[in-house]
mmCIF file of C-alpha atoms and ligand atoms in Angstrom:
data_model
loop_
_atom_site.group_PDB
_atom_site.id
_atom_site.type_symbol
_atom_site.label_atom_id
_atom_site.label_comp_id
_atom_site.label_asym_id
_atom_site.label_seq_id
_atom_site.Cartn_x
_atom_site.Cartn_y
_atom_site.Cartn_z
ATOM 1 C CA MET D 97 12.790 -30.187 -14.331
ATOM 2 C CA LYS D 98 12.714 -31.160 -10.681
ATOM 3 C CA ILE D 99 11.218 -28.588 -8.308
ATOM 4 C CA VAL D 100 11.091 -28.818 -4.526
ATOM 5 C CA THR D 101 8.248 -26.620 -3.260
ATOM 6 C CA ILE D 102 8.250 -25.387 0.323
ATOM 7 C CA VAL D 103 4.903 -24.656 1.979
ATOM 8 C CA GLY D 104 3.940 -24.274 5.606
ATOM 9 C CA ALA D 105 1.289 -21.617 6.074
ATOM 10 C CA ARG D 106 -2.344 -21.370 5.041
ATOM 11 C CA PRO D 107 -1.969 -18.830 2.217
ATOM 12 C CA GLN D 108 0.841 -20.948 0.766
ATOM 13 C CA PHE D 109 -1.420 -23.987 0.566
ATOM 14 C CA ILE D 110 -3.854 -21.932 -1.498
ATOM 15 C CA LYS D 111 -1.135 -20.630 -3.828
ATOM 16 C CA ALA D 112 0.398 -24.109 -4.137
ATOM 17 C CA ALA D 113 -3.008 -25.564 -4.998
ATOM 18 C CA ALA D 114 -3.194 -23.337 -8.078
ATOM 19 C CA VAL D 115 0.429 -23.725 -9.161
ATOM 20 C CA SER D 116 0.670 -27.498 -8.543
ATOM 21 C CA ARG D 117 -2.408 -27.945 -10.719
ATOM 22 C CA ALA D 118 -0.648 -26.052 -13.517
ATOM 23 C CA PHE D 119 2.556 -28.077 -13.011
ATOM 24 C CA SER D 120 0.616 -31.337 -13.172
ATOM 25 C CA LYS D 121 -0.383 -30.505 -16.769
ATOM 26 C CA ILE D 122 3.272 -30.451 -17.870
ATOM 27 C CA ASN D 123 5.057 -33.815 -18.083
ATOM 28 C CA SER D 124 8.556 -32.414 -17.827
ATOM 29 C CA ILE D 125 7.895 -30.840 -14.409
ATOM 30 C CA LYS D 126 8.314 -33.105 -11.407
ATOM 31 C CA GLU D 127 7.274 -31.393 -8.178
ATOM 32 C CA ILE D 128 8.054 -32.538 -4.646
ATOM 33 C CA ILE D 129 6.228 -30.813 -1.810
ATOM 34 C CA VAL D 130 7.755 -30.137 1.595
ATOM 35 C CA HIS D 131 5.357 -29.103 4.397
ATOM 36 C CA THR D 132 7.296 -27.365 7.150
ATOM 37 C CA GLY D 133 4.458 -27.680 9.657
ATOM 38 C CA GLN D 134 4.324 -23.938 10.393
ATOM 39 C CA HIS D 135 0.507 -24.185 10.324
ATOM 40 C CA PHE D 136 -0.345 -27.634 11.537
ATOM 41 C CA ASP D 137 -3.822 -27.621 13.015
ATOM 42 C CA GLU D 138 -6.499 -29.617 11.263
ATOM 43 C CA ASN D 139 -8.470 -26.501 10.219
ATOM 44 C CA MET D 140 -5.393 -24.582 9.156
ATOM 45 C CA SER D 141 -3.660 -27.281 7.130
ATOM 46 C CA LYS D 142 -5.093 -30.756 6.499
ATOM 47 C CA VAL D 143 -8.425 -29.495 5.218
ATOM 48 C CA PHE D 144 -6.631 -27.463 2.532
ATOM 49 C CA PHE D 145 -4.603 -30.416 1.265
ATOM 50 C CA ASP D 146 -7.670 -32.653 1.264
ATOM 51 C CA GLU D 147 -10.255 -30.414 -0.335
ATOM 52 C CA MET D 148 -7.976 -28.573 -2.751
ATOM 53 C CA ASP D 149 -6.265 -31.725 -4.076
ATOM 54 C CA ILE D 150 -2.778 -30.473 -3.321
ATOM 55 C CA PRO D 151 -0.226 -33.273 -3.903
ATOM 56 C CA VAL D 152 0.580 -35.053 -0.636
ATOM 57 C CA PRO D 153 3.842 -33.691 0.798
ATOM 58 C CA LYS D 154 6.743 -36.125 0.449
ATOM 59 C CA TYR D 155 8.270 -34.542 3.557
ATOM 60 C CA ALA D 156 6.388 -33.200 6.605
ATOM 61 C CA LEU D 157 8.699 -31.455 9.045
ATOM 62 C CA ASP D 158 6.353 -30.726 11.931
ATOM 63 C CA ILE D 159 8.099 -27.514 12.914
ATOM 64 C CA SER D 160 5.676 -25.121 14.626
ATOM 65 C CA SER D 161 4.889 -23.134 17.762
ATOM 66 C CA LEU D 162 8.426 -21.789 18.184
ATOM 67 C CA SER D 163 9.846 -18.288 18.225
ATOM 68 C CA HIS D 164 10.639 -16.824 14.804
ATOM 69 C CA GLY D 165 14.363 -17.512 15.090
ATOM 70 C CA ALA D 166 14.042 -21.064 16.394
ATOM 71 C CA MET D 167 11.383 -21.938 13.812
ATOM 72 C CA THR D 168 13.347 -20.524 10.890
ATOM 73 C CA GLY D 169 16.587 -22.130 12.081
ATOM 74 C CA ARG D 170 15.116 -25.594 12.438
ATOM 75 C CA MET D 171 13.413 -25.336 9.066
ATOM 76 C CA LEU D 172 16.664 -24.267 7.441
ATOM 77 C CA GLU D 173 18.475 -27.292 8.837
ATOM 78 C CA LYS D 174 15.779 -29.805 7.819
ATOM 79 C CA ILE D 175 15.205 -28.330 4.379
ATOM 80 C CA GLU D 176 18.938 -28.470 3.688
ATOM 81 C CA GLU D 177 18.915 -32.218 4.466
ATOM 82 C CA ILE D 178 16.046 -32.730 2.029
ATOM 83 C CA LEU D 179 17.686 -30.683 -0.705
ATOM 84 C CA LEU D 180 20.850 -32.759 -0.368
ATOM 85 C CA ILE D 181 18.781 -35.925 -0.853
ATOM 86 C CA GLU D 182 16.588 -34.636 -3.684
ATOM 87 C CA SER D 183 19.087 -32.446 -5.511
ATOM 88 C CA PRO D 184 16.402 -30.435 -7.363
ATOM 89 C CA ASP D 185 16.891 -27.981 -10.221
ATOM 90 C CA PHE D 186 14.843 -25.390 -8.368
ATOM 91 C CA VAL D 187 13.387 -24.613 -4.963
ATOM 92 C CA LEU D 188 10.026 -22.865 -5.150
ATOM 93 C CA VAL D 189 8.870 -20.604 -2.319
ATOM 94 C CA TYR D 190 5.732 -18.516 -1.932
ATOM 95 C CA GLY D 191 5.066 -15.210 -0.202
ATOM 96 C CA ASP D 192 6.689 -14.020 2.976
ATOM 97 C CA THR D 193 6.569 -16.481 5.877
ATOM 98 C CA ASN D 194 9.301 -18.175 7.915
ATOM 99 C CA SER D 195 8.900 -21.205 5.628
ATOM 100 C CA THR D 196 9.608 -18.933 2.644
ATOM 101 C CA ILE D 197 12.838 -17.518 3.989
ATOM 102 C CA ALA D 198 14.011 -20.861 5.385
ATOM 103 C CA GLY D 199 13.457 -22.554 2.008
ATOM 104 C CA ALA D 200 15.183 -19.758 0.149
ATOM 105 C CA LEU D 201 18.186 -19.653 2.480
ATOM 106 C CA ALA D 202 18.643 -23.425 2.436
ATOM 107 C CA ALA D 203 18.597 -23.404 -1.370
ATOM 108 C CA SER D 204 20.910 -20.428 -1.624
ATOM 109 C CA LYS D 205 23.564 -22.032 0.564
ATOM 110 C CA LEU D 206 23.556 -25.087 -1.718
ATOM 111 C CA HIS D 207 23.589 -22.945 -4.901
ATOM 112 C CA ILE D 208 20.196 -24.251 -5.963
ATOM 113 C CA ARG D 209 18.171 -21.780 -8.023
ATOM 114 C CA ILE D 210 15.212 -20.217 -6.223
ATOM 115 C CA ILE D 211 11.818 -19.379 -7.701
ATOM 116 C CA HIS D 212 9.866 -16.820 -5.686
ATOM 117 C CA ILE D 213 6.160 -16.489 -6.404
ATOM 118 C CA GLU D 214 4.583 -13.272 -5.094
ATOM 119 C CA ALA D 215 7.875 -11.426 -5.404
ATOM 120 C CA GLY D 216 8.353 -7.666 -5.080
ATOM 121 C CA LEU D 217 5.670 -6.877 -2.515
ATOM 122 C CA ARG D 218 6.600 -4.265 0.047
ATOM 123 C CA SER D 219 4.813 -2.712 2.997
ATOM 124 C CA TYR D 220 7.896 -0.632 3.834
ATOM 125 C CA ASN D 221 7.474 -1.553 7.487
ATOM 126 C CA MET D 222 10.608 -3.381 8.587
ATOM 127 C CA LEU D 223 9.029 -4.187 11.958
ATOM 128 C CA MET D 224 6.794 -6.703 10.180
ATOM 129 C CA PRO D 225 8.600 -10.069 10.111
ATOM 130 C CA GLU D 226 6.970 -10.672 6.725
ATOM 131 C CA GLU D 227 8.684 -7.603 5.224
ATOM 132 C CA VAL D 228 12.131 -8.865 6.182
ATOM 133 C CA ASN D 229 11.288 -12.298 4.786
ATOM 134 C CA ARG D 230 10.154 -10.735 1.485
ATOM 135 C CA ILE D 231 13.210 -8.559 1.028
ATOM 136 C CA VAL D 232 15.746 -11.279 1.808
ATOM 137 C CA THR D 233 13.945 -13.869 -0.309
ATOM 138 C CA ASP D 234 13.712 -11.539 -3.297
ATOM 139 C CA ARG D 235 17.365 -10.628 -3.002
ATOM 140 C CA ILE D 236 18.556 -14.245 -3.226
ATOM 141 C CA SER D 237 15.974 -15.553 -5.717
ATOM 142 C CA THR D 238 16.880 -16.452 -9.292
ATOM 143 C CA ILE D 239 13.430 -16.191 -10.879
ATOM 144 C CA LEU D 240 10.912 -13.713 -9.518
ATOM 145 C CA PHE D 241 7.236 -13.899 -10.417
ATOM 146 C CA CYS D 242 5.459 -10.665 -9.512
ATOM 147 C CA PRO D 243 1.705 -10.210 -9.205
ATOM 148 C CA SER D 244 1.675 -6.638 -10.577
ATOM 149 C CA GLU D 245 3.712 -3.898 -12.280
ATOM 150 C CA GLN D 246 4.025 -2.153 -8.920
ATOM 151 C CA SER D 247 5.880 -5.134 -7.471
ATOM 152 C CA VAL D 248 8.251 -5.097 -10.465
ATOM 153 C CA ALA D 249 8.883 -1.391 -9.809
ATOM 154 C CA ASN D 250 9.580 -2.120 -6.130
ATOM 155 C CA LEU D 251 12.233 -4.672 -7.116
ATOM 156 C CA LYS D 252 13.762 -2.309 -9.648
ATOM 157 C CA LYS D 253 14.244 0.320 -6.922
ATOM 158 C CA GLU D 254 16.304 -2.278 -5.020
ATOM 159 C CA GLY D 255 18.336 -3.165 -8.098
ATOM 160 C CA VAL D 256 16.627 -6.527 -8.701
ATOM 161 C CA VAL D 257 15.839 -6.629 -12.425
ATOM 162 C CA GLU D 258 17.018 -9.950 -13.841
ATOM 163 C CA ASN D 259 14.487 -12.726 -14.493
ATOM 164 C CA VAL D 260 11.627 -10.661 -13.073
ATOM 165 C CA PHE D 261 8.250 -11.474 -14.653
ATOM 166 C CA VAL D 262 4.766 -10.048 -14.135
ATOM 167 C CA CYS D 263 2.415 -12.971 -14.138
ATOM 168 C CA GLY D 264 -0.618 -11.858 -12.075
ATOM 169 C CA ASP D 265 -1.701 -13.356 -8.792
ATOM 170 C CA VAL D 266 -1.965 -17.128 -8.396
ATOM 171 C CA MET D 267 -4.481 -16.602 -5.575
ATOM 172 C CA HIS D 268 -6.845 -15.178 -8.159
ATOM 173 C CA ASP D 269 -6.567 -18.462 -10.087
ATOM 174 C CA ALA D 270 -7.328 -20.427 -6.927
ATOM 175 C CA SER D 271 -10.322 -18.343 -5.902
ATOM 176 C CA ILE D 272 -11.974 -18.510 -9.329
ATOM 177 C CA TYR D 273 -11.234 -22.211 -9.845
ATOM 178 C CA TYR D 274 -12.497 -23.345 -6.430
ATOM 179 C CA GLN D 275 -15.512 -21.033 -6.605
ATOM 180 C CA GLY D 276 -16.438 -22.847 -9.817
ATOM 181 C CA LEU D 277 -16.423 -26.211 -8.006
ATOM 182 C CA ASN D 278 -19.112 -24.844 -5.661
ATOM 183 C CA ARG D 279 -18.497 -27.290 -2.800
ATOM 184 C CA SER D 280 -19.082 -25.170 0.300
ATOM 185 C CA LYS D 281 -21.426 -26.602 2.886
ATOM 186 C CA ILE D 282 -21.173 -23.733 5.334
ATOM 187 C CA LYS D 283 -24.687 -22.482 4.720
ATOM 188 C CA ASN D 284 -25.969 -25.709 6.305
ATOM 189 C CA ASN D 285 -24.219 -24.827 9.565
ATOM 190 C CA LEU D 286 -24.422 -21.045 9.679
ATOM 191 C CA ASN D 287 -27.255 -18.586 9.128
ATOM 192 C CA LEU D 288 -26.110 -16.520 6.164
ATOM 193 C CA ASN D 289 -29.529 -15.133 5.263
ATOM 194 C CA ASP D 290 -29.008 -11.788 7.002
ATOM 195 C CA LYS D 291 -26.512 -9.328 5.574
ATOM 196 C CA TYR D 292 -23.123 -9.727 7.205
ATOM 197 C CA ILE D 293 -19.561 -8.461 7.202
ATOM 198 C CA LEU D 294 -16.758 -11.032 7.139
ATOM 199 C CA SER D 295 -13.765 -10.337 9.365
ATOM 200 C CA THR D 296 -10.418 -12.004 10.112
ATOM 201 C CA ILE D 297 -7.679 -10.671 12.382
ATOM 202 C CA HIS D 298 -4.401 -12.487 12.959
ATOM 203 C CA ARG D 299 -1.336 -10.299 12.269
ATOM 204 C CA ALA D 300 1.129 -10.178 15.159
ATOM 205 C CA GLU D 301 1.192 -6.371 15.188
ATOM 206 C CA ASN D 302 -2.548 -6.414 16.000
ATOM 207 C CA THR D 303 -2.869 -9.501 18.180
ATOM 208 C CA ASP D 304 0.249 -9.026 20.300
ATOM 209 C CA ASP D 305 -0.626 -5.491 21.429
ATOM 210 C CA LYS D 306 -3.395 -5.505 24.041
ATOM 211 C CA VAL D 307 -4.535 -1.951 23.346
ATOM 212 C CA LYS D 308 -4.754 -2.569 19.605
ATOM 213 C CA LEU D 309 -6.533 -5.881 19.963
ATOM 214 C CA ALA D 310 -9.031 -4.404 22.438
ATOM 215 C CA GLY D 311 -9.654 -1.479 20.041
ATOM 216 C CA ILE D 312 -10.321 -3.851 17.131
ATOM 217 C CA ILE D 313 -12.708 -6.087 19.082
ATOM 218 C CA THR D 314 -14.578 -3.094 20.548
ATOM 219 C CA GLY D 315 -14.833 -1.590 17.051
ATOM 220 C CA LEU D 316 -16.171 -4.857 15.613
ATOM 221 C CA ASN D 317 -18.645 -5.137 18.520
ATOM 222 C CA LYS D 318 -19.858 -1.637 17.689
ATOM 223 C CA VAL D 319 -20.267 -2.493 13.990
ATOM 224 C CA ASN D 320 -22.104 -5.693 14.892
ATOM 225 C CA ASN D 321 -24.432 -4.022 17.419
ATOM 226 C CA ASN D 322 -25.204 -0.820 15.501
ATOM 227 C CA TYR D 323 -24.697 -1.462 11.800
ATOM 228 C CA MET D 324 -24.413 -5.014 10.470
ATOM 229 C CA LYS D 325 -23.765 -8.524 11.742
ATOM 230 C CA VAL D 326 -20.079 -9.520 11.833
ATOM 231 C CA ILE D 327 -18.808 -13.094 11.352
ATOM 232 C CA MET D 328 -15.205 -13.974 12.219
ATOM 233 C CA PRO D 329 -13.404 -17.293 11.580
ATOM 234 C CA LEU D 330 -10.967 -17.101 14.474
ATOM 235 C CA HIS D 331 -7.252 -17.718 13.901
ATOM 236 C CA PRO D 332 -5.659 -19.802 16.727
ATOM 237 C CA ARG D 333 -3.198 -17.007 17.563
ATOM 238 C CA THR D 334 -6.027 -14.477 17.974
ATOM 239 C CA LYS D 335 -8.064 -16.967 19.992
ATOM 240 C CA PHE D 336 -5.190 -17.426 22.411
ATOM 241 C CA LYS D 337 -4.612 -13.679 22.784
ATOM 242 C CA LEU D 338 -8.313 -12.977 23.285
ATOM 243 C CA GLN D 339 -8.475 -15.544 26.078
ATOM 244 C CA GLU D 340 -5.614 -13.703 27.789
ATOM 245 C CA LEU D 341 -7.338 -10.346 27.275
ATOM 246 C CA GLY D 342 -10.684 -11.534 28.650
ATOM 247 C CA ILE D 343 -12.700 -9.104 26.502
ATOM 248 C CA ASP D 344 -16.371 -9.783 25.602
ATOM 249 C CA ILE D 345 -17.118 -10.486 21.959
ATOM 250 C CA ASP D 346 -20.623 -9.641 20.719
ATOM 251 C CA PHE D 347 -20.221 -10.824 17.120
ATOM 252 C CA GLU D 348 -20.305 -14.366 15.727
ATOM 253 C CA VAL D 349 -17.032 -16.247 16.087
ATOM 254 C CA ILE D 350 -16.438 -19.558 14.295
ATOM 255 C CA ASP D 351 -13.474 -21.927 13.954
ATOM 256 C CA PRO D 352 -11.153 -21.387 10.974
ATOM 257 C CA VAL D 353 -12.846 -22.692 7.839
ATOM 258 C CA GLY D 354 -11.626 -24.536 4.743
ATOM 259 C CA TYR D 355 -11.191 -22.724 1.458
ATOM 260 C CA PHE D 356 -14.528 -23.631 -0.115
ATOM 261 C CA ASP D 357 -16.328 -22.220 2.902
ATOM 262 C CA MET D 358 -14.117 -19.158 2.967
ATOM 263 C CA ILE D 359 -14.913 -18.382 -0.641
ATOM 264 C CA HIS D 360 -18.606 -18.794 0.040
ATOM 265 C CA LEU D 361 -18.351 -16.486 3.054
ATOM 266 C CA ILE D 362 -16.542 -13.793 1.041
ATOM 267 C CA GLU D 363 -18.852 -14.058 -1.968
ATOM 268 C CA ASN D 364 -21.968 -13.667 0.137
ATOM 269 C CA SER D 365 -20.660 -10.962 2.439
ATOM 270 C CA ASN D 366 -21.496 -7.293 2.293
ATOM 271 C CA GLN D 367 -17.907 -6.203 2.876
ATOM 272 C CA VAL D 368 -14.726 -7.464 4.550
ATOM 273 C CA ILE D 369 -12.695 -6.208 7.526
ATOM 274 C CA THR D 370 -9.275 -7.821 7.836
ATOM 275 C CA ASP D 371 -5.563 -7.554 8.448
ATOM 276 C CA SER D 372 -4.899 -10.568 6.204
ATOM 277 C CA GLY D 373 -2.848 -10.107 3.066
ATOM 278 C CA GLY D 374 -4.723 -12.783 1.132
ATOM 279 C CA LEU D 375 -8.190 -11.745 2.164
ATOM 280 C CA GLN D 376 -7.644 -8.118 1.086
ATOM 281 C CA LYS D 377 -7.292 -9.409 -2.459
ATOM 282 C CA GLU D 378 -9.909 -12.123 -2.311
ATOM 283 C CA ALA D 379 -12.428 -9.473 -1.252
ATOM 284 C CA TYR D 380 -11.549 -7.661 -4.482
ATOM 285 C CA PHE D 381 -11.709 -10.844 -6.590
ATOM 286 C CA PHE D 382 -15.329 -11.146 -5.449
ATOM 287 C CA LYS D 383 -15.930 -7.373 -5.818
ATOM 288 C CA LYS D 384 -16.293 -6.652 -2.113
ATOM 289 C CA ASN D 385 -14.861 -3.562 -0.449
ATOM 290 C CA CYS D 386 -12.398 -4.168 2.321
ATOM 291 C CA VAL D 387 -11.409 -2.241 5.443
ATOM 292 C CA VAL D 388 -7.770 -3.149 6.110
ATOM 293 C CA ILE D 389 -6.772 -2.865 9.772
ATOM 294 C CA ARG D 390 -3.140 -2.040 9.114
ATOM 295 C CA ASP D 391 -0.889 1.032 8.904
ATOM 296 C CA GLN D 392 0.411 -0.016 5.494
ATOM 297 C CA THR D 393 -0.480 -2.585 2.905
ATOM 298 C CA GLU D 394 1.614 -4.322 0.294
ATOM 299 C CA TRP D 395 -1.489 -4.527 -1.939
ATOM 300 C CA VAL D 396 -1.354 -0.816 -2.749
ATOM 301 C CA GLU D 397 -3.165 -1.142 -6.065
ATOM 302 C CA LEU D 398 -6.430 -1.721 -4.197
ATOM 303 C CA THR D 399 -6.071 1.196 -1.792
ATOM 304 C CA ASP D 400 -4.877 3.457 -4.648
ATOM 305 C CA ALA D 401 -7.969 2.490 -6.645
ATOM 306 C CA GLY D 402 -10.145 3.427 -3.646
ATOM 307 C CA TYR D 403 -11.655 -0.074 -3.299
ATOM 308 C CA ASN D 404 -9.894 -0.839 -0.007
ATOM 309 C CA VAL D 405 -9.191 1.563 2.858
ATOM 310 C CA LEU D 406 -6.523 1.390 5.524
ATOM 311 C CA CYS D 407 -7.854 1.849 9.041
ATOM 312 C CA SER D 408 -6.348 2.189 12.512
ATOM 313 C CA THR D 409 -7.181 -0.076 15.447
ATOM 314 C CA ASP D 410 -9.261 2.658 17.102
ATOM 315 C CA GLU D 411 -12.863 1.499 17.635
ATOM 316 C CA ASN D 412 -14.381 4.734 16.288
ATOM 317 C CA ASP D 413 -12.149 4.736 13.192
ATOM 318 C CA ILE D 414 -13.172 1.159 12.486
ATOM 319 C CA TYR D 415 -16.845 2.015 12.806
ATOM 320 C CA SER D 416 -16.621 5.065 10.558
ATOM 321 C CA CYS D 417 -14.530 3.263 7.900
ATOM 322 C CA VAL D 418 -17.076 0.449 7.795
ATOM 323 C CA VAL D 419 -20.184 2.626 7.512
ATOM 324 C CA SER D 420 -18.739 5.177 5.062
ATOM 325 C CA GLU D 421 -19.755 5.016 1.425
ATOM 326 C CA LYS D 422 -17.549 2.807 -0.766
ATOM 327 C CA LEU D 423 -16.422 2.857 -4.372
ATOM 328 C CA GLU D 424 -18.176 0.187 -6.425
ATOM 329 C CA ILE D 425 -15.812 -2.457 -7.847
ATOM 330 C CA CYS D 426 -16.553 -2.942 -11.529
ATOM 331 C CA ASP D 427 -13.858 -5.365 -12.668
ATOM 332 C CA ASN D 428 -11.440 -7.651 -10.837
ATOM 333 C CA LEU D 429 -8.516 -7.706 -13.234
ATOM 334 C CA ILE D 430 -5.864 -5.664 -11.421
ATOM 335 C CA TYR D 431 -3.930 -8.852 -10.582
ATOM 336 C CA GLY D 432 -4.361 -10.622 -13.900
ATOM 337 C CA ASP D 433 -6.954 -12.820 -15.497
ATOM 338 C CA SER D 434 -6.798 -15.868 -13.186
ATOM 339 C CA ASN D 435 -4.420 -17.771 -15.510
ATOM 340 C CA SER D 436 -1.240 -16.845 -13.676
ATOM 341 C CA SER D 437 -0.268 -20.371 -12.652
ATOM 342 C CA ASP D 438 -0.313 -21.694 -16.220
ATOM 343 C CA ARG D 439 1.670 -18.653 -17.303
ATOM 344 C CA ILE D 440 4.305 -19.416 -14.647
ATOM 345 C CA ALA D 441 4.514 -23.118 -15.506
ATOM 346 C CA ASN D 442 4.870 -22.432 -19.233
ATOM 347 C CA LEU D 443 7.443 -19.713 -18.706
ATOM 348 C CA LEU D 444 9.549 -21.972 -16.515
ATOM 349 C CA VAL D 445 9.625 -24.684 -19.149
ATOM 350 C CA GLU D 446 10.213 -22.315 -22.076
ATOM 351 C CA LYS D 447 12.972 -20.235 -20.532
ATOM 352 C CA PHE D 448 14.626 -22.341 -17.850
ATOM 353 C CA SER D 449 14.620 -26.029 -18.797
HETATM 354 N N1 UDP U 766 -8.603 -18.448 5.004
HETATM 355 C C1 UDP U 766 -9.333 -19.614 5.035
HETATM 356 N N2 UDP U 766 -10.022 -19.933 6.170
HETATM 357 C C2 UDP U 766 -10.033 -19.123 7.269
HETATM 358 C C3 UDP U 766 -9.292 -17.915 7.212
HETATM 359 C C4 UDP U 766 -8.576 -17.609 6.065
HETATM 360 O O1 UDP U 766 -9.380 -20.354 4.048
HETATM 361 O O2 UDP U 766 -10.662 -19.466 8.267
HETATM 362 C C5 UDP U 766 -7.848 -18.130 3.789
HETATM 363 C C6 UDP U 766 -8.128 -16.765 3.217
HETATM 364 O O3 UDP U 766 -9.197 -16.818 2.358
HETATM 365 C C7 UDP U 766 -6.840 -16.426 2.524
HETATM 366 C C8 UDP U 766 -5.800 -17.146 3.309
HETATM 367 O O4 UDP U 766 -6.480 -18.103 4.123
HETATM 368 O O5 UDP U 766 -6.799 -16.948 1.239
HETATM 369 C C9 UDP U 766 -5.079 -16.107 4.081
HETATM 370 O O6 UDP U 766 -4.478 -16.588 5.148
HETATM 371 P P1 UDP U 766 -4.066 -15.660 6.333
HETATM 372 O O7 UDP U 766 -5.030 -14.568 6.475
HETATM 373 O O8 UDP U 766 -3.828 -16.594 7.454
HETATM 374 O O9 UDP U 766 -2.637 -15.128 5.877
HETATM 375 P P2 UDP U 766 -2.108 -13.890 5.062
HETATM 376 O O10 UDP U 766 -2.749 -13.863 3.729
HETATM 377 O O11 UDP U 766 -2.353 -12.660 5.862
HETATM 378 O O12 UDP U 766 -0.646 -14.158 4.958
#
């Protein structure tokens, strides 16, 4: 079984790390990785491939820093060329980025079967580019691996029911596996002795709106100055927008970190404040509460359970969400038992080879 896997963005490297490891245990699966280049900077890409032992991409497309349409279009064209050369049995795509939809569309036009991992998620906000990517990718995929029953139900509402499997979340596999390797060195560079809150902000709907971004930073300043230290690995997009905004930041800002360091930062934090999809769940995997700076979330199981709360970009809302009492997280099994990748690999071989 020959699978061409398309990755391009940071969360996809993490998911691919878990799934490629599972594939490597099965002789009949031959995987070829294509890196679209969507995230290209050293701290957002290379470090993940190096430290997580992700197979070296056979193709690196170098497509980045373009508008959504231009980026997706160029990826589509290049991926099609590769698929014509490789002629795989399947194209595997993860999540909801431009690389996901470009990979899926290229495969669909060549009648190559598509595997979508992290299928069925919905925020029900069509203004999010990720939501459009998810819906289109799910609609044209052949095999859909869902992280939870809720995502299966979302697909069912849209009439997508064939070859839909609940397999848990492959990010859970990655976080537990790499935690076990215990290779973070971040405590040598950063003072983590005081209690701190970990924060990341990078979603376009927050960074591209000056009022929202100013509200978030002022709220985080307030948390940092009156409640608890805040540490933020700064996404390049947010860095750029903050430079334009010229607003003072009182909390500790660091460059984006590799995955081992990220896991260490989450594990040792007091709680998390983020607009990241991945980090909302990783907080839960390490039993940390999370304030989600978004109007909706696709990870509804965690807000329904009361572990995570949605919060506006208003500085006072952020402060009160952070300081309010939280529900203790007793288990971390909502998204499976951290064996999702093996489950996916075995299922593919059993049912589709
Ligand atoms: N992440 C990381 N280093 C960082 C920031 C994030 O390793 O400096 C990880 C984070 O733990 C999560 C993934 O990158 O697993 C999420 O990426 P991001 O927030 O960019 O995307 P999203 O999940 O929102 O699509």
